[in-house]
PDB file of C-alpha atoms in Angstrom:
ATOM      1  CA  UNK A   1     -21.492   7.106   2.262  1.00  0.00           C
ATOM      2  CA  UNK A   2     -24.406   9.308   2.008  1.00  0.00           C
ATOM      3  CA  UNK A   3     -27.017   6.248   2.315  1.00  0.00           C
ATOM      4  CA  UNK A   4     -25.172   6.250   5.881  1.00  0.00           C
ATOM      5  CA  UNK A   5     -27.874   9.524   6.664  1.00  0.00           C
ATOM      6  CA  UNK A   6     -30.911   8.131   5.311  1.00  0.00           C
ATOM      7  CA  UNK A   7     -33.674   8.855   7.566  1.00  0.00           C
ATOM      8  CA  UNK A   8     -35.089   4.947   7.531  1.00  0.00           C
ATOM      9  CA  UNK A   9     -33.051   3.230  10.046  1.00  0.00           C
ATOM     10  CA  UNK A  10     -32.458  -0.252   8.587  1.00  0.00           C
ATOM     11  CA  UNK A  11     -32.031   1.641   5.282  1.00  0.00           C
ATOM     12  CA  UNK A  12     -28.530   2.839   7.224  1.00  0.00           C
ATOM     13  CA  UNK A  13     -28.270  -0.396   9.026  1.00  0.00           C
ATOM     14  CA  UNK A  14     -28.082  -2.222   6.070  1.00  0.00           C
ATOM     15  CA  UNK A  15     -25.815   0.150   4.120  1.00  0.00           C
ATOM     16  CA  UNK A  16     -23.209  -0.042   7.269  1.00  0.00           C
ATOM     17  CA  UNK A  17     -23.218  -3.582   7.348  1.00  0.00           C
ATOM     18  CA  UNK A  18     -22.890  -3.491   3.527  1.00  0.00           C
ATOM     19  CA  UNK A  19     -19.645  -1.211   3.310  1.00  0.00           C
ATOM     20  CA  UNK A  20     -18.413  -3.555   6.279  1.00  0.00           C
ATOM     21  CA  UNK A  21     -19.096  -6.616   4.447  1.00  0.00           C
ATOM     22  CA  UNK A  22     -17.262  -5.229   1.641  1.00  0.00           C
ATOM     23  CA  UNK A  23     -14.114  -4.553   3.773  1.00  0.00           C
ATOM     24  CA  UNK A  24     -13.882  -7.905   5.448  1.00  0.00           C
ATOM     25  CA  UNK A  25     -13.960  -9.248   2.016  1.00  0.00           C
ATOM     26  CA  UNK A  26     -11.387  -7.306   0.469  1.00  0.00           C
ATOM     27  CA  UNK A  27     -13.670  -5.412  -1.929  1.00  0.00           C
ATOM     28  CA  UNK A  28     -13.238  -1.166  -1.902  1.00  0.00           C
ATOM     29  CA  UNK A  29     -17.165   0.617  -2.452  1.00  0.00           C
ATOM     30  CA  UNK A  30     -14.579   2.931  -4.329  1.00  0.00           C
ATOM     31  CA  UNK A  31     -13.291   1.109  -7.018  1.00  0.00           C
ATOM     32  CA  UNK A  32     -15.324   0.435 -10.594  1.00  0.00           C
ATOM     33  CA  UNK A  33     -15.054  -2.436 -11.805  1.00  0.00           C
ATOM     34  CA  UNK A  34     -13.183  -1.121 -14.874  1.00  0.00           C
ATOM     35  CA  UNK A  35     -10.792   0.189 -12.210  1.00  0.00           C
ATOM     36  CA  UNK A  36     -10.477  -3.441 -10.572  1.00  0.00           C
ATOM     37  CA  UNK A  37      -9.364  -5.112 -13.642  1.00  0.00           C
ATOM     38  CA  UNK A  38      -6.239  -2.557 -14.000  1.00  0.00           C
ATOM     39  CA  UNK A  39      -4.929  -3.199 -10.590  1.00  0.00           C
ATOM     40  CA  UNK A  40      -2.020  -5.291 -11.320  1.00  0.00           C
ATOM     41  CA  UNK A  41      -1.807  -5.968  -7.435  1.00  0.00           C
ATOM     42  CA  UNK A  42      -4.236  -6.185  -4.579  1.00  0.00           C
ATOM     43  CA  UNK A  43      -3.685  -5.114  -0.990  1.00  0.00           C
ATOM     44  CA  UNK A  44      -2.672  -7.454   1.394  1.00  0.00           C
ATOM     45  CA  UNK A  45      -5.466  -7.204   4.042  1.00  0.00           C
ATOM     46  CA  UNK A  46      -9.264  -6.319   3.151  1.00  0.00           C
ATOM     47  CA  UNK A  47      -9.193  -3.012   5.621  1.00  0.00           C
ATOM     48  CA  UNK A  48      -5.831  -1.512   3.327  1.00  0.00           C
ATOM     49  CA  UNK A  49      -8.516  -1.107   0.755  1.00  0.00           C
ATOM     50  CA  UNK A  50     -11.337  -0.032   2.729  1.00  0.00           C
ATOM     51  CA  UNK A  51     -10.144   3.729   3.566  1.00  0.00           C
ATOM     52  CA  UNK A  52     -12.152   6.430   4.998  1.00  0.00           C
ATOM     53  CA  UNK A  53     -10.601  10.368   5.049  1.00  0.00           C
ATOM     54  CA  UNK A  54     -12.018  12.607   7.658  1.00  0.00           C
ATOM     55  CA  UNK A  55     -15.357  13.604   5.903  1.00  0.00           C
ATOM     56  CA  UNK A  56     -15.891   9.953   5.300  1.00  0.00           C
ATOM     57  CA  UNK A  57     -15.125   9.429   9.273  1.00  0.00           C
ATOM     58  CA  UNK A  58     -17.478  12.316   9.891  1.00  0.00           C
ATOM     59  CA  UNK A  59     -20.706  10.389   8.633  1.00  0.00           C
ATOM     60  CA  UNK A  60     -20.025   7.431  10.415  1.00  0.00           C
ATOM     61  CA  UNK A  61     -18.945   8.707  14.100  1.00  0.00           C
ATOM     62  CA  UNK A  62     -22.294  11.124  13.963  1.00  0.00           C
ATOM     63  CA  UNK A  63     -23.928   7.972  14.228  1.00  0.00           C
ATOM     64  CA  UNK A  64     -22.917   6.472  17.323  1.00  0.00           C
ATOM     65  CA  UNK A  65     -25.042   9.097  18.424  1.00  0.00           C
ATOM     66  CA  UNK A  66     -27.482   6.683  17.005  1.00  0.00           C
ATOM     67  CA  UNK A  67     -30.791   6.043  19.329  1.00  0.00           C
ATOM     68  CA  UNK A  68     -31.146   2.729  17.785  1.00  0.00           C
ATOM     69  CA  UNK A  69     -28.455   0.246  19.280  1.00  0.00           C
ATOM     70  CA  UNK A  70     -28.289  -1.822  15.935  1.00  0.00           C
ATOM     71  CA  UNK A  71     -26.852   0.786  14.246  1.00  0.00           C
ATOM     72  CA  UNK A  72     -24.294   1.991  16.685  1.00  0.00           C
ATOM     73  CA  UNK A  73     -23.122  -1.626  16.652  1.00  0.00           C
ATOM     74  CA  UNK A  74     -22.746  -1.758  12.878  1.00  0.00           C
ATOM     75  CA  UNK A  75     -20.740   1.386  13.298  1.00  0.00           C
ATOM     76  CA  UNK A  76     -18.501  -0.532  15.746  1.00  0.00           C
ATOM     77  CA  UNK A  77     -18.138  -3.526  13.507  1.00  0.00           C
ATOM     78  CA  UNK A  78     -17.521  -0.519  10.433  1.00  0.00           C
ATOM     79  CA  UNK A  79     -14.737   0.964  12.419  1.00  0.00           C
ATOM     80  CA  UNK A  80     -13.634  -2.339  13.173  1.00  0.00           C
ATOM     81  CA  UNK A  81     -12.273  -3.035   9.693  1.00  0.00           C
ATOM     82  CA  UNK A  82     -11.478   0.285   7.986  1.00  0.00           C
ATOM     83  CA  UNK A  83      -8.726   2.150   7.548  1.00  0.00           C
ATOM     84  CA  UNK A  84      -8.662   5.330   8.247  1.00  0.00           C
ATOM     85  CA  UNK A  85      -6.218   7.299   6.121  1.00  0.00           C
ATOM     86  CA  UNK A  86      -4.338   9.263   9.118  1.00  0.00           C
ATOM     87  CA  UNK A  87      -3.929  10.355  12.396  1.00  0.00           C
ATOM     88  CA  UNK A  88      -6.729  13.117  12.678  1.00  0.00           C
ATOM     89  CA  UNK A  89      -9.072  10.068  11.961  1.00  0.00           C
ATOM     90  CA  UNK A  90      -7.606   7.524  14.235  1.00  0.00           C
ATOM     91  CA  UNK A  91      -8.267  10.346  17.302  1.00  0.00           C
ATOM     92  CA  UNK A  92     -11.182  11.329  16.075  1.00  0.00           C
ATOM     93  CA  UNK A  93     -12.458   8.089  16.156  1.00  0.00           C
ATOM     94  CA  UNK A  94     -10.852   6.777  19.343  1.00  0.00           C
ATOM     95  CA  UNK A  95     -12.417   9.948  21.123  1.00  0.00           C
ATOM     96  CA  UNK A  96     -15.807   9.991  19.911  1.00  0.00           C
ATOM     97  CA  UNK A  97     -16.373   6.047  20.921  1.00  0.00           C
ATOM     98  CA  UNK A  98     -14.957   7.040  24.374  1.00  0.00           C
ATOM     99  CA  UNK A  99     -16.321  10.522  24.804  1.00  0.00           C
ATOM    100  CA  UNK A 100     -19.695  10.999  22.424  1.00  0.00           C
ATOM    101  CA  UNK A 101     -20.824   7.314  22.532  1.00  0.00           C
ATOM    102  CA  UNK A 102     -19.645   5.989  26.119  1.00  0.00           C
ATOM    103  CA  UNK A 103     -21.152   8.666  27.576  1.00  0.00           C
ATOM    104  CA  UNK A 104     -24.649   9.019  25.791  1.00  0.00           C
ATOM    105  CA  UNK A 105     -25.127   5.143  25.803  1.00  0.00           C
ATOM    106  CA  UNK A 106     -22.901   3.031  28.452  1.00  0.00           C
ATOM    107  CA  UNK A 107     -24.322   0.005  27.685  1.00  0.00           C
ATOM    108  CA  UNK A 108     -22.358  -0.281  24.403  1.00  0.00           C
ATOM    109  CA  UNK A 109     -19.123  -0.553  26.476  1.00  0.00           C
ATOM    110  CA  UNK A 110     -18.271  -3.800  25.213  1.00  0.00           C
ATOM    111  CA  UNK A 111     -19.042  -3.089  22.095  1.00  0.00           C
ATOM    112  CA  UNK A 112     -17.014   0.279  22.449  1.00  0.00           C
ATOM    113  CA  UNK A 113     -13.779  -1.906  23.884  1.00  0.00           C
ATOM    114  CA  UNK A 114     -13.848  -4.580  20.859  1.00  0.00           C
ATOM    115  CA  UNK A 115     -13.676  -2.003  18.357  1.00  0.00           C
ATOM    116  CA  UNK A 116     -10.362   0.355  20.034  1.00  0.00           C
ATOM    117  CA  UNK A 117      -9.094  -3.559  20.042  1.00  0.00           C
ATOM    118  CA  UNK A 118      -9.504  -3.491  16.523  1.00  0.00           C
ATOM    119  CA  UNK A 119      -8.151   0.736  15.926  1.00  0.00           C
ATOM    120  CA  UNK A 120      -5.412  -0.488  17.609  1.00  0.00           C
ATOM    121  CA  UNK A 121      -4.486  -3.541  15.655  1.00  0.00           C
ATOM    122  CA  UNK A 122      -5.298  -1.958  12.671  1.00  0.00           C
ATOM    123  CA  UNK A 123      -3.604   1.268  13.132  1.00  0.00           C
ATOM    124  CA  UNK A 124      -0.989   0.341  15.062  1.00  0.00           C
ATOM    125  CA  UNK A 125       1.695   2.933  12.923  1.00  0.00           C
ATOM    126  CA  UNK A 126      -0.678   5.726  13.553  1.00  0.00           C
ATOM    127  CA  UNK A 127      -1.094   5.104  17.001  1.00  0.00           C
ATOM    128  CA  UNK A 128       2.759   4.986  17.846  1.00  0.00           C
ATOM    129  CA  UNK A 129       2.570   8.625  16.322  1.00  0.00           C
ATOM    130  CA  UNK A 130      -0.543   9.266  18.759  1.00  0.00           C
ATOM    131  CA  UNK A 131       1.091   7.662  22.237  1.00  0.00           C
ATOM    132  CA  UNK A 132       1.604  11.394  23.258  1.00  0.00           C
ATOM    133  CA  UNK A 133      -1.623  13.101  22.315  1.00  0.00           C
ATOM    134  CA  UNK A 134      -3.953   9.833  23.705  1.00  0.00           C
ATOM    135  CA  UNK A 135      -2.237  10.132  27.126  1.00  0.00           C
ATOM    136  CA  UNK A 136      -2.564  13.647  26.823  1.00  0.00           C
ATOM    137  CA  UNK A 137      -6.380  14.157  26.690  1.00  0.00           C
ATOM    138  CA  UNK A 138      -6.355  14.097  30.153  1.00  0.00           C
ATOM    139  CA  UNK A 139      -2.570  15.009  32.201  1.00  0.00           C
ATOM    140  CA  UNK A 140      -3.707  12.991  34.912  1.00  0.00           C
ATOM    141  CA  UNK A 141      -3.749   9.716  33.454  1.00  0.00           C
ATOM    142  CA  UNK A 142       0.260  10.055  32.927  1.00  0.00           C
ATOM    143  CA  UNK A 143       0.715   9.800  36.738  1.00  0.00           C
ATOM    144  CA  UNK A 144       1.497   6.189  38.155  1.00  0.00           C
ATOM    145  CA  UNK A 145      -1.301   6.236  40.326  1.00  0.00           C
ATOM    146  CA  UNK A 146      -3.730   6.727  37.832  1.00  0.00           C
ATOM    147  CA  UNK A 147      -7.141   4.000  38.975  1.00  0.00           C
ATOM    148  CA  UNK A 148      -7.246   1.445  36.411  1.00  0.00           C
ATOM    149  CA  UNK A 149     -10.372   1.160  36.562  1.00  0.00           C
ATOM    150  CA  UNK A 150     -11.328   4.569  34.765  1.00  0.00           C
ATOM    151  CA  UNK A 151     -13.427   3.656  31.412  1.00  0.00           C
ATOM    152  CA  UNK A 152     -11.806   6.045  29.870  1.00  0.00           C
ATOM    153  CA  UNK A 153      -8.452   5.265  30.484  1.00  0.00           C
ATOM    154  CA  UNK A 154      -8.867   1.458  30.172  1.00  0.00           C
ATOM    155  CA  UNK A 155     -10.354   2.271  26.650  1.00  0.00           C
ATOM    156  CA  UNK A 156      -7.085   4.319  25.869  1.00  0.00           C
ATOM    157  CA  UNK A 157      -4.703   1.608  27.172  1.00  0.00           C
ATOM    158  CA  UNK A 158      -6.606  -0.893  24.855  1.00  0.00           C
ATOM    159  CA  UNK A 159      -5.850   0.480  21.744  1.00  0.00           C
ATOM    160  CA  UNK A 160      -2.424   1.113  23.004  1.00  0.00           C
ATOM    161  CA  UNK A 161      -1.788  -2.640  24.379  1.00  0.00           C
ATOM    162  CA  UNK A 162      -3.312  -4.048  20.868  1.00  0.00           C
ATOM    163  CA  UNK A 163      -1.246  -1.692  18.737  1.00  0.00           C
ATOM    164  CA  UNK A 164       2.212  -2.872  20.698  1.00  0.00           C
ATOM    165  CA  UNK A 165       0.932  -6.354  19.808  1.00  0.00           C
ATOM    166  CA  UNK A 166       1.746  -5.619  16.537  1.00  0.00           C
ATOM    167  CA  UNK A 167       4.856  -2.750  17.037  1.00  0.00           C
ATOM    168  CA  UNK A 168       6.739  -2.779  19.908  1.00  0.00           C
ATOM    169  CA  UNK A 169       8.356   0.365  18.741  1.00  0.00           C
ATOM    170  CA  UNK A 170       5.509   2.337  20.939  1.00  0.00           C
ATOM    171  CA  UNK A 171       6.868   0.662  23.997  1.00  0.00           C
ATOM    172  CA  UNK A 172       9.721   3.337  23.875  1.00  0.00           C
ATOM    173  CA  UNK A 173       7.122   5.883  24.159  1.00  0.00           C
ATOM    174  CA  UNK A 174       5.243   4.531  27.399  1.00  0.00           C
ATOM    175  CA  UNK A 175       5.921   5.327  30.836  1.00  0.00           C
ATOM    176  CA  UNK A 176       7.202   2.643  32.390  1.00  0.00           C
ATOM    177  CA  UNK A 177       4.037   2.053  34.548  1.00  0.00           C
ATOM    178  CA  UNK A 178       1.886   1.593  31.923  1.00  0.00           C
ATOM    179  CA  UNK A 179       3.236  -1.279  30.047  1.00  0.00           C
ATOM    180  CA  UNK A 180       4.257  -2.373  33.678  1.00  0.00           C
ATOM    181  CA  UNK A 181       1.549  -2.230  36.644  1.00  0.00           C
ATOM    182  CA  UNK A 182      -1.214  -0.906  34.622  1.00  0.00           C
ATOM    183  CA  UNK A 183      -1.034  -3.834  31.810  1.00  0.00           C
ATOM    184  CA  UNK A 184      -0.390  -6.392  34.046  1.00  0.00           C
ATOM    185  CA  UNK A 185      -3.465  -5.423  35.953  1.00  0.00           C
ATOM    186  CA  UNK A 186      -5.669  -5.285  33.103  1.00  0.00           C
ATOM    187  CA  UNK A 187      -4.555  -8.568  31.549  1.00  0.00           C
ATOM    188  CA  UNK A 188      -5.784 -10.372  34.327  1.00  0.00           C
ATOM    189  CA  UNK A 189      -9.054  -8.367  34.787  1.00  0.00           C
ATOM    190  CA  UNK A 190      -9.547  -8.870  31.230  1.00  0.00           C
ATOM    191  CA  UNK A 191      -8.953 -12.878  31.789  1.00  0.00           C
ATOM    192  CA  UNK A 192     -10.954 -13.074  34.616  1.00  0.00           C
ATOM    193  CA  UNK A 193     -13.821 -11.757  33.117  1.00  0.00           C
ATOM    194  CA  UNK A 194     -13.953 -13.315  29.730  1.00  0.00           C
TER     195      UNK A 194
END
């Protein structure tokens, strides 16, 4: 993780994409390969083995601060497939795409949206534990009337929309104009435009 700081940028590039590689093929940077030979069983996904605890996290969201838009996008496709080992991460993570890196580079926006897809689906147990806290970050998105069209909140509502794709428990936890009007409203914005 430390190669992640290295002050040549497709030194870091490279090492992103690397540790990425690794977790879309199922292969932790952690384990030895002593180690690999005395796990009697292997994770079922690639990203159950790829973890990341918050000092881990820490390295990687300082750089979507990133001037150079190569990296930032390795970053996305990093937090794409990781797992991150608990809820601190998962908001951590979730607010410095939308907060730190929306807001110092805009044109990553697509970028930004495919990877909360991907927190989402990937975390979706951690974000049924989060429904309260991510509608919380700002009070005003809990009211019915909230625009739609708010980055911010349409970045919120697609990790929450992903993660119900895969646990419909959270839709207990939603007011009912979210999974109502304010899905509905995105699905076919979202299907217009792609």
């Amino acid at each position: 993780i430390n190669i992640f700081s290295d002050d040549i940028d497709r030194v870091r590039q490279c090492a992103i994409d690397a540790v990425t590689h690794l977790g879309n093929h199922g292969i932790s940077p952690s384990m030895s390969p002593s180690s690999m030979s005395s796990h009697s069983s292997y994770p079922s996904s690639p990203n159950e083995m790829l973890r990341f605890n918050e000092e881990q996290l820490q390295i990687i969201l300082v750089l979507l601060e990133d001037s150079n838009v190569n990296i930032r996008s390795s970053v996305h496709s990093l937090l794409s497939v990781v797992h991150l080992s608990n809820s601190s991460c998962v908001h951590a993570a979730i607010k410095a795409l939308l907060t730190t890196n929306m807001n110092k580079y805009p044109s990553d926006l697509p970028s930004i949206y495919r990877t909360l897809k991907h927190l989402g689906l990937n975390h979706h147990s951690i974000v049924e534990l989060l429904i309260e806290e991510l509608l919380r970050l700002e009070r005003y998105y809990m009211l019915p009337e909230q625009m739609v069209d708010d980055l911010y909140y349409t970045g919120i509502l697609i990790v929450i929309m992903n993660a119900v794709s895969l646990n419909t428990n959270i839709l207990n936890h939603l007011p009912s104009h979210i999974y109502g009007r304010h899905y509905d409203y995105m699905r076919n914005k979202w299907n217009h435009h792609h």
